JSON list of C-alpha atoms in Angstrom, two decimals:
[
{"chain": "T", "resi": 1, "resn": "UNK", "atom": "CA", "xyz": [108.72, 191.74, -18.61]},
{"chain": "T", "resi": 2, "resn": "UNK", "atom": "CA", "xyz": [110.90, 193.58, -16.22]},
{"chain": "T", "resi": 3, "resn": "UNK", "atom": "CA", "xyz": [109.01, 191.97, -13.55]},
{"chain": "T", "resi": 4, "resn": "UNK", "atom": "CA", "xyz": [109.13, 188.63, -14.07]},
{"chain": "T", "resi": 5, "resn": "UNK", "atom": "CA", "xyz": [113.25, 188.77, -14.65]},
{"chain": "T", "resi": 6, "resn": "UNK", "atom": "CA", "xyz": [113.15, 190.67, -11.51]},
{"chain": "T", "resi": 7, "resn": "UNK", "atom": "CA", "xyz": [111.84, 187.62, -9.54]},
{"chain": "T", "resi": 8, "resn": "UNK", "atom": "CA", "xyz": [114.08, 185.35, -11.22]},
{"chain": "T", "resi": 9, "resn": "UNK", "atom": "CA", "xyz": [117.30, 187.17, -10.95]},
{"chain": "T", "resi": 10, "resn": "UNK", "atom": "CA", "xyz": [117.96, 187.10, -14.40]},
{"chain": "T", "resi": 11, "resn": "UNK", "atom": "CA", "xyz": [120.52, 189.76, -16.33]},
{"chain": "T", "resi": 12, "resn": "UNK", "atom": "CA", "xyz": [119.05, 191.42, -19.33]},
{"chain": "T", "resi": 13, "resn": "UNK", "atom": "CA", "xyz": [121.43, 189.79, -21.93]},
{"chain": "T", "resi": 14, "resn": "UNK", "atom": "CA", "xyz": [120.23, 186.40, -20.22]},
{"chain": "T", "resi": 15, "resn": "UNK", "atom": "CA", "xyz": [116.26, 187.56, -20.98]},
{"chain": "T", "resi": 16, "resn": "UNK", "atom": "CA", "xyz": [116.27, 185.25, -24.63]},
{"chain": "T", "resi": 17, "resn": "UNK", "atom": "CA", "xyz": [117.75, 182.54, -22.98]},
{"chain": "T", "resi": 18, "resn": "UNK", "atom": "CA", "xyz": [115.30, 182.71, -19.84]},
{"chain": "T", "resi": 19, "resn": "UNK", "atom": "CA", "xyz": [112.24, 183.71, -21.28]},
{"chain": "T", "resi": 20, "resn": "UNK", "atom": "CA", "xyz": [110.76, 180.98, -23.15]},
{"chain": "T", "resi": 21, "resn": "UNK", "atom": "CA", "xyz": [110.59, 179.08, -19.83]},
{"chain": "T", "resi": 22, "resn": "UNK", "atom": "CA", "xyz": [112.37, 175.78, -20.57]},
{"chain": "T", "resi": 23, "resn": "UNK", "atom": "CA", "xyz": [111.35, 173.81, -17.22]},
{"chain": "T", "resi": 24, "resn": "UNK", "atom": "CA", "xyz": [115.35, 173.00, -16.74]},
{"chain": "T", "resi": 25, "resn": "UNK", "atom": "CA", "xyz": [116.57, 176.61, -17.92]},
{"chain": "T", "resi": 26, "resn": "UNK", "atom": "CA", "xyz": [117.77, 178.42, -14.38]},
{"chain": "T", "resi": 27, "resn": "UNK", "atom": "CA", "xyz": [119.24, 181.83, -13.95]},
{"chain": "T", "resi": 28, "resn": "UNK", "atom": "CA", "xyz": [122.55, 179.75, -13.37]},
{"chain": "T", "resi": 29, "resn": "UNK", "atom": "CA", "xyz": [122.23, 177.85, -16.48]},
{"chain": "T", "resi": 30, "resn": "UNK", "atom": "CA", "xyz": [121.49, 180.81, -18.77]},
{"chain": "T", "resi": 31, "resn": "UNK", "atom": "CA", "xyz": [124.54, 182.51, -17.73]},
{"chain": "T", "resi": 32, "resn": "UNK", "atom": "CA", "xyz": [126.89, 179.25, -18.52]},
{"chain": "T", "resi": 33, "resn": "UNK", "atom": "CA", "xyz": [125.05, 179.27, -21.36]},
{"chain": "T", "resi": 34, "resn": "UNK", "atom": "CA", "xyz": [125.67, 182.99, -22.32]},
{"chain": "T", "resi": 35, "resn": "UNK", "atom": "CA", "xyz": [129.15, 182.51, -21.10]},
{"chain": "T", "resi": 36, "resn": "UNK", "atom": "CA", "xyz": [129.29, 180.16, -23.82]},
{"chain": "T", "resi": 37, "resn": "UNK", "atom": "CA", "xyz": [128.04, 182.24, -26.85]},
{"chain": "T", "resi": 38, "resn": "UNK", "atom": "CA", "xyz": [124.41, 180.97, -26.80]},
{"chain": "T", "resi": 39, "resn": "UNK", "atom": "CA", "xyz": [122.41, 184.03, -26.84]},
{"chain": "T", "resi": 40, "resn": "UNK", "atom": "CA", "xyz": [118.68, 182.59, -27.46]},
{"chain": "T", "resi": 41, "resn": "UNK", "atom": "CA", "xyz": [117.19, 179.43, -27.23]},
{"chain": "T", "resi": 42, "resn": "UNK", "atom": "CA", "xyz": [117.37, 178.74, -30.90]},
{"chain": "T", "resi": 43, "resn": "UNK", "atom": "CA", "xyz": [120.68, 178.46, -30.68]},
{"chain": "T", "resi": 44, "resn": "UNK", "atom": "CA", "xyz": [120.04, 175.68, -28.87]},
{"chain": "T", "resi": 45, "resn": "UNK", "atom": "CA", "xyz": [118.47, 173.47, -31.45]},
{"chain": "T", "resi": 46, "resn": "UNK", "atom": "CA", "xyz": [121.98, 173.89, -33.48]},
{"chain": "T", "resi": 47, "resn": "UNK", "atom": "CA", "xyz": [123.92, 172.03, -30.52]},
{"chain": "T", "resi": 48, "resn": "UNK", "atom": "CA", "xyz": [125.35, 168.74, -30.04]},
{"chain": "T", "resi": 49, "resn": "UNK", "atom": "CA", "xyz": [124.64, 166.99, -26.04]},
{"chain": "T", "resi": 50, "resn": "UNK", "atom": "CA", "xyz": [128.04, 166.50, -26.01]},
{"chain": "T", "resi": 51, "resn": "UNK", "atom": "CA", "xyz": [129.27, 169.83, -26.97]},
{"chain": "T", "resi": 52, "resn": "UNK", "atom": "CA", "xyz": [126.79, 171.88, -24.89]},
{"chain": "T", "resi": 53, "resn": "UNK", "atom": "CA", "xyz": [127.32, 169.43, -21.67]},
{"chain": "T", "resi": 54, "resn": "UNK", "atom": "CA", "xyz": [131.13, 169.88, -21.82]},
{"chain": "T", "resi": 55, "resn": "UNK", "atom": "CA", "xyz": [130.51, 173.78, -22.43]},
{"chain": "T", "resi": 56, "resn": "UNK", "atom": "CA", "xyz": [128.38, 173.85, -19.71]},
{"chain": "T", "resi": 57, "resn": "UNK", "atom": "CA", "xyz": [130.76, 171.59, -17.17]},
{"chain": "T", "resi": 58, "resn": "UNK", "atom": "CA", "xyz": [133.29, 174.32, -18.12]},
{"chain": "T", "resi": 59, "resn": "UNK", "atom": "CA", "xyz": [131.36, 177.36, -17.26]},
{"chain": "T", "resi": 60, "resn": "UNK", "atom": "CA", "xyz": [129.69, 176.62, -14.47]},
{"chain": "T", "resi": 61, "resn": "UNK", "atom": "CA", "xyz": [131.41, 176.34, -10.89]},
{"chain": "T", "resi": 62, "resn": "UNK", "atom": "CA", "xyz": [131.60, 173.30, -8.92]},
{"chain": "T", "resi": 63, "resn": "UNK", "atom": "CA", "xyz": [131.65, 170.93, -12.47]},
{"chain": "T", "resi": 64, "resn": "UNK", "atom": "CA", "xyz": [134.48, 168.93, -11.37]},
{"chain": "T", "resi": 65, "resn": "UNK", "atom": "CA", "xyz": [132.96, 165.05, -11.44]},
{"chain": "T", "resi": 66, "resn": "UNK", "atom": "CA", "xyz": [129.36, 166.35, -12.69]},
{"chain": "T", "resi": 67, "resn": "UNK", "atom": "CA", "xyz": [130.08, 164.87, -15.78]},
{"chain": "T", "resi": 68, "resn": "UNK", "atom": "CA", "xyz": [126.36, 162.52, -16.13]},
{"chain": "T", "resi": 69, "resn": "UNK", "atom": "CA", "xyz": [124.52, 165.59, -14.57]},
{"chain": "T", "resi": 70, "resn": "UNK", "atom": "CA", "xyz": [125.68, 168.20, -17.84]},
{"chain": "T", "resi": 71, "resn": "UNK", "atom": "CA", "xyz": [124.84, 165.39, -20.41]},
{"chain": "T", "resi": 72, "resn": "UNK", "atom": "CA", "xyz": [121.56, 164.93, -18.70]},
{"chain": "T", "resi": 73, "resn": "UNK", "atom": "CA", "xyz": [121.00, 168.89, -18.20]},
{"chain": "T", "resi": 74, "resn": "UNK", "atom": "CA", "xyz": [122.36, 169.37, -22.13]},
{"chain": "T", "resi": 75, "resn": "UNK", "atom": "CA", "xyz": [119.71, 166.96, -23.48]},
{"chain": "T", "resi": 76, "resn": "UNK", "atom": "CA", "xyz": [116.99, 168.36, -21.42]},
{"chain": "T", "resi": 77, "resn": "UNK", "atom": "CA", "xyz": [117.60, 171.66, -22.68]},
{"chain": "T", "resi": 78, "resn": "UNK", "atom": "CA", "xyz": [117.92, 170.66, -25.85]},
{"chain": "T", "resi": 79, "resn": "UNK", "atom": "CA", "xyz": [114.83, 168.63, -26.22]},
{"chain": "T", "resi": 80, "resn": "UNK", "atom": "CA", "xyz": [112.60, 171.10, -24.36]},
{"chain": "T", "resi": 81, "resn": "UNK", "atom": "CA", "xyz": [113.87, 174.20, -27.04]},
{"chain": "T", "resi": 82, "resn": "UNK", "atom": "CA", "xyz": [112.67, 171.86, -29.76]},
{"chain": "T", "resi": 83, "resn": "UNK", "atom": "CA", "xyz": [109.80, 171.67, -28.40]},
{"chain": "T", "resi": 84, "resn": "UNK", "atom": "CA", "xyz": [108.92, 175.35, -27.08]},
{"chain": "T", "resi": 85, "resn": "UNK", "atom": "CA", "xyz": [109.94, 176.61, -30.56]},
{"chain": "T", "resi": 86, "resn": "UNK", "atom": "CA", "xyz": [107.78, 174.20, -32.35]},
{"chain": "T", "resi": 87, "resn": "UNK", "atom": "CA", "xyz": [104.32, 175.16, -29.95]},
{"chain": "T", "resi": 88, "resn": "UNK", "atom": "CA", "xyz": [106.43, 178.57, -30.67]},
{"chain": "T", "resi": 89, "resn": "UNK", "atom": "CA", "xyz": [105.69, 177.98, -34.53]},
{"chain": "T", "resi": 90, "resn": "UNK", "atom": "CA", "xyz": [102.36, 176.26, -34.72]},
{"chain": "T", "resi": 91, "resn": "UNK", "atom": "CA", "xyz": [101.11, 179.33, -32.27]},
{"chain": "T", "resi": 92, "resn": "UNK", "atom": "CA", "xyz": [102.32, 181.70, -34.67]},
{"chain": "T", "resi": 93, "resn": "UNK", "atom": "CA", "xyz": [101.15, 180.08, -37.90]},
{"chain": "T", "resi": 94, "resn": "UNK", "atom": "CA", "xyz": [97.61, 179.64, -36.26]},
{"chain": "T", "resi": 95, "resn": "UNK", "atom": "CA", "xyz": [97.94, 175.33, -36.76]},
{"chain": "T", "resi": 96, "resn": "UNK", "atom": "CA", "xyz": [97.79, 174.61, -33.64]},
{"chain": "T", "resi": 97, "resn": "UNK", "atom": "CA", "xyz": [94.94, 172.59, -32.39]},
{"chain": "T", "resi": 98, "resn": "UNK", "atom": "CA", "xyz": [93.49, 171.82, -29.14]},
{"chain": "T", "resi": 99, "resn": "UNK", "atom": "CA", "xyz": [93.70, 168.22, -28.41]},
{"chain": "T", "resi": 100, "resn": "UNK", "atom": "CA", "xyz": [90.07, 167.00, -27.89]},
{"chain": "T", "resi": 101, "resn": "UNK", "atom": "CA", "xyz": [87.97, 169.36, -30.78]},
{"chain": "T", "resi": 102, "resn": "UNK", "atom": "CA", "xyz": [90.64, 170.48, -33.10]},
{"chain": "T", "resi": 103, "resn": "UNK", "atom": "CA", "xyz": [89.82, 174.19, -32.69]},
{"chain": "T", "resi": 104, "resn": "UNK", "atom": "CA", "xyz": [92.56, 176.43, -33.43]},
{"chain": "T", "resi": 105, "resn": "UNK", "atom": "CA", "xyz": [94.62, 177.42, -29.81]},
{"chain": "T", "resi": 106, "resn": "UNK", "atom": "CA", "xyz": [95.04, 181.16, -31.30]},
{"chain": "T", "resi": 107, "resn": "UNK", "atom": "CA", "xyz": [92.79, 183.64, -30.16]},
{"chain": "T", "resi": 108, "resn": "UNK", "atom": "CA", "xyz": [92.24, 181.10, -27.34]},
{"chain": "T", "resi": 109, "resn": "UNK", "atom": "CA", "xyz": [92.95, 183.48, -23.46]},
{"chain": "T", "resi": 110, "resn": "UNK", "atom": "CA", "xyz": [93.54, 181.42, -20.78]},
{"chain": "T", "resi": 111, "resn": "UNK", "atom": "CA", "xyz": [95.02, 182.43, -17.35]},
{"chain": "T", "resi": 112, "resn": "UNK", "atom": "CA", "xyz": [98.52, 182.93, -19.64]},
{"chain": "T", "resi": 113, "resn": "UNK", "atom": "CA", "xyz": [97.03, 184.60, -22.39]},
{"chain": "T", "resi": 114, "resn": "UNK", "atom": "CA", "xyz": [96.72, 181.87, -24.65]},
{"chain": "T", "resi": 115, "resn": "UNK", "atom": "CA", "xyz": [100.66, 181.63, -25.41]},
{"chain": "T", "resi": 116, "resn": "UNK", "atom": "CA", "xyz": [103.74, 180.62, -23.47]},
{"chain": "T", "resi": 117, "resn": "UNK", "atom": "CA", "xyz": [104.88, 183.15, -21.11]},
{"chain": "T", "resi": 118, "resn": "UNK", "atom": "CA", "xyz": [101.91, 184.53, -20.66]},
{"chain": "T", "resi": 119, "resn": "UNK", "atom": "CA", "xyz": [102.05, 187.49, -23.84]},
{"chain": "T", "resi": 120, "resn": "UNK", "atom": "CA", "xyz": [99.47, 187.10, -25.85]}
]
């Protein structure tokens, strides 16, 4: 929501990038990223560490010697889109489960509405 990218400073074209709330995505980030062609997070899951840390290191400012941090960042990033989009999935297809009883998650409201991001 307009809102919520309000608060976090975030452009509009930067909204698919920012809005799945990765825990290591930043406004900062998402505009390297954007800089770089990625324009959602599933075009993260197509991306190498390497790759994406030296695309990164080159458009962000300050990169010079930062070389561990962008490897570290790109398979953060990576990792955590695999795993947003698969919760992503299962939430979707309904096959999610809740840990303890194995009832279904969908339909399920909690203080986020039930799905990441808080749409429900």
């Amino acid at each position: 929501p307009l809102r919520d990218r309000l608060k976090a400073n975030v452009r509009q074209e930067l909204v698919p990038l920012y809005e799945p709330r990765l825990k290591a995505m930043t406004p900062h980030l998402a505009g390297a990223l954007f800089s770089a062609g990625y324009r959602q997070v599933d075009d993260l899951l197509a991306a190498k560490p390497s790759t994406l840390s030296g695309q990164l290191a080159q458009h962000m400012r300050g990169a010079t010697g930062r070389g561990a941090y962008f490897r570290a960042i790109a398979r953060t990033l990576i990792e955590e889109a695999r795993e947003v989009l698969a919760l992503q999935h299962e939430l979707d297809s309904g096959e999610a489960t809740e840990a303890d009883g194995g009832a279904p998650l969908e339909g399920r409201r909690g203080s986020r509405g039930g799905r990441r991001g808080g749409r429900g």
